[in-house]
Coordinates of C-alpha atoms in Angstrom, one line a residue:
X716 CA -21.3 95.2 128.4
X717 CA -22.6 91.7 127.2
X718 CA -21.7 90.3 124.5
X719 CA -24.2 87.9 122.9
X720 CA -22.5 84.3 122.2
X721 CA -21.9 84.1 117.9
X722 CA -21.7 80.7 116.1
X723 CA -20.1 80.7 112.9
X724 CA -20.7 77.8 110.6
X725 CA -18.9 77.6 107.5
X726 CA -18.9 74.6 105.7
X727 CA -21.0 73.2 102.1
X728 CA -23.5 74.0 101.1
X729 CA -24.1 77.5 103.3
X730 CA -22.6 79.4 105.8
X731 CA -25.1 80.0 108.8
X732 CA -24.3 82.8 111.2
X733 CA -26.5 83.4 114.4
X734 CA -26.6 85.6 117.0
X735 CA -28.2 85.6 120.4
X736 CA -31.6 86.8 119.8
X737 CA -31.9 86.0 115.9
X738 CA -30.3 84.6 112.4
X739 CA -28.5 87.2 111.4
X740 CA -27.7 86.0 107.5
X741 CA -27.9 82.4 106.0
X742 CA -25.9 82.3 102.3
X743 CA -26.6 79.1 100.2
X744 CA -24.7 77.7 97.5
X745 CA -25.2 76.7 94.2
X746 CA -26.7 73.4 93.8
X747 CA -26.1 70.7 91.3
X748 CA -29.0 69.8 89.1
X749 CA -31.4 67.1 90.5
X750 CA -32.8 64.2 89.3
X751 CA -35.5 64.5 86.2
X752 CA -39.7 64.7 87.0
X753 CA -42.2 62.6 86.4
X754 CA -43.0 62.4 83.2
X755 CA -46.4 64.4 82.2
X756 CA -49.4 62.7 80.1
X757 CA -49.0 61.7 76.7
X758 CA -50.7 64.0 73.8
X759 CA -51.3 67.7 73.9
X760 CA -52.4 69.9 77.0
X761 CA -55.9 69.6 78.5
X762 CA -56.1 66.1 79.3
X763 CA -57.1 65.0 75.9
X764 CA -55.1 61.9 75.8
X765 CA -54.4 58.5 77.5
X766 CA -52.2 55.7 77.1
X767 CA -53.0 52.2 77.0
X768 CA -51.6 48.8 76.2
X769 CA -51.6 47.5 73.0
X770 CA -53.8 44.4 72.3
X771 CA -51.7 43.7 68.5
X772 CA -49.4 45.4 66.6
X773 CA -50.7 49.0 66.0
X774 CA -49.8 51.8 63.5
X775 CA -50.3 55.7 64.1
X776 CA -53.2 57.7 63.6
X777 CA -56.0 54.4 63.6
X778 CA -59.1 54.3 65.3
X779 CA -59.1 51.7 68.4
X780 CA -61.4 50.2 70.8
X781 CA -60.7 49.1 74.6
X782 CA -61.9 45.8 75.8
X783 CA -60.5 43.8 78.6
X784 CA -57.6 46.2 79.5
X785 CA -55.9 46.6 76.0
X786 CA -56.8 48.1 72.7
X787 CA -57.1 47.4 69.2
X788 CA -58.4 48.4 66.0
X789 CA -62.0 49.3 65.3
X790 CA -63.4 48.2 62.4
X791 CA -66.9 49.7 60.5
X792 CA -68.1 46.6 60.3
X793 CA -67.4 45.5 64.3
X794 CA -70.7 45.9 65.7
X795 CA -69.2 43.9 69.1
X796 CA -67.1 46.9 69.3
X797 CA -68.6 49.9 67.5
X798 CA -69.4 51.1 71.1
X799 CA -66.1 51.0 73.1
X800 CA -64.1 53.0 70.6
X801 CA -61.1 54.5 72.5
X802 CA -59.5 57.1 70.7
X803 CA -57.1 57.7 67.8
X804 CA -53.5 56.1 68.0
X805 CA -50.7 59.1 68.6
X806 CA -47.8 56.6 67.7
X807 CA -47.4 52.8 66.4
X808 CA -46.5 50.1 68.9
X809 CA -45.7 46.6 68.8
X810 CA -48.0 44.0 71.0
X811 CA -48.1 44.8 74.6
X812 CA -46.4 48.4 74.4
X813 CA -48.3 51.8 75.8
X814 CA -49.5 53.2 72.7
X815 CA -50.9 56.9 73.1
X816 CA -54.3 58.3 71.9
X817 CA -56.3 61.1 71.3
X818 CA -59.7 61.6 72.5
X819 CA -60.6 64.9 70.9
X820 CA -59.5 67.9 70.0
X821 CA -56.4 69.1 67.0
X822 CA -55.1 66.5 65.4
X823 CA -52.0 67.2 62.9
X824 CA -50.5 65.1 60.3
X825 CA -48.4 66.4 57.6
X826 CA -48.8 63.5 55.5
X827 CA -52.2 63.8 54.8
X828 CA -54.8 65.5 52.0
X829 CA -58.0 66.0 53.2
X830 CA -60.2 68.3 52.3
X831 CA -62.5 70.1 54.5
X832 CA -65.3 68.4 55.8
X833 CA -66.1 65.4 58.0
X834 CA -63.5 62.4 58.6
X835 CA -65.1 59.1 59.4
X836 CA -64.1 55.4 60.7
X837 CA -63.0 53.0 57.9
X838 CA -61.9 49.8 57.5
X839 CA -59.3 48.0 60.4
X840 CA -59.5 51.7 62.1
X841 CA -58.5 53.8 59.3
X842 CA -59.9 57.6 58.6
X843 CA -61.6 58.5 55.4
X844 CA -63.7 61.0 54.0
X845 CA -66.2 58.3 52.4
X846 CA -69.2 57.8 54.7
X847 CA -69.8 54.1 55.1
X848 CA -72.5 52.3 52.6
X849 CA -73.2 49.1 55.1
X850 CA -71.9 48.4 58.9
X851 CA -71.7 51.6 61.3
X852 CA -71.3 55.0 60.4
X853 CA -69.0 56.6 63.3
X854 CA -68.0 59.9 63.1
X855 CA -64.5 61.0 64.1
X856 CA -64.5 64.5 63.2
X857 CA -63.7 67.4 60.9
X858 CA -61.0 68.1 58.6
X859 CA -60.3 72.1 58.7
X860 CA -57.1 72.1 56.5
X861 CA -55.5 69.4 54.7
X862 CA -53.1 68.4 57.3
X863 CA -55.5 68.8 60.5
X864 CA -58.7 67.0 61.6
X865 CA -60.4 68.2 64.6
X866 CA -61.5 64.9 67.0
X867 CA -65.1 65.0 68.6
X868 CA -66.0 61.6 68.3
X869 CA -69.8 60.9 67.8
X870 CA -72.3 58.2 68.6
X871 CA -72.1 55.0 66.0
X872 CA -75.0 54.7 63.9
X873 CA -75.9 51.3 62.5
X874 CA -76.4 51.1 58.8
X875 CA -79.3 49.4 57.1
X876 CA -77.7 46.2 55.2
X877 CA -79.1 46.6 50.9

């Protein structure tokens, strides 16, 4: 009889033995770990966060705008700006850093106190629970505990000046 021509290969990573007609086995070897991923988006699942580049210095958890490719803080009183706001700042950054922000949903800090109800913009981009007397009333969303707001940023309203 016949016999069918074998080729035996055994060397690293596998050893690889065919037959005539078909592969009979192929045997790998452990690998080494490979390099790292990319990196995935900033902020929590779902796509409710971006980075940008930071215009000035900016500390966590303010309100920013975005004009001209960087962002900075938005102000009650801004009315240039009342309508470009950007999000809420994840992290603090120096000048010309990524700084990350939310765009809606849970936000968590366990440094603050507020009581339920609805968190607005305040001076140079800071929260409060005090709705605005003069300059824009913007709505950033609702405290459900005191250590969680819940971002759905609303339309600006311009206040009448007393």
């Amino acid at each position: 009889m016949d016999k069918a021509p074998v080729v035996l290969v055994d060397a690293q990573p596998f050893v690889l033995v065919v037959g005539r007609e078909q592969v009979v086995a192929v045997v790998t070897a452990a690998g080494s770990q490979g390099p790292p991923g990319r990196q995935g988006a900033p902020g929590p699942a779902g796509g409710s966060a971006v980075q940008r580049i930071a215009g000035e210095q900016l500390s966590a958890l303010r309100v920013v705008y975005e004009w001209a490719g960087v962002v900075r803080y938005l102000d009650l009183q801004d009315a240039e700006h009342i309508d470009q706001v950007a999000g809420v700042t994840l992290t603090a950054v120096e000048m010309g850093e990524l700084v990350n922000l939310q765009l809606a949903g849970p936000l968590d800090d366990a440094a603050w106190s507020w009581q339920p109800g609805p968190v607005w913009l305040g001076q140079a981009g800071t929260l409060t629970q005090t709705p605005p007397l003069d300059g824009h009333l913007l709505f950033i969303g609702n405290a459900v505990s005191p250590t969680r707001i819940i971002i759905n940023i609303d339309q600006p309203i311009a206040l009448a000046e007393e």
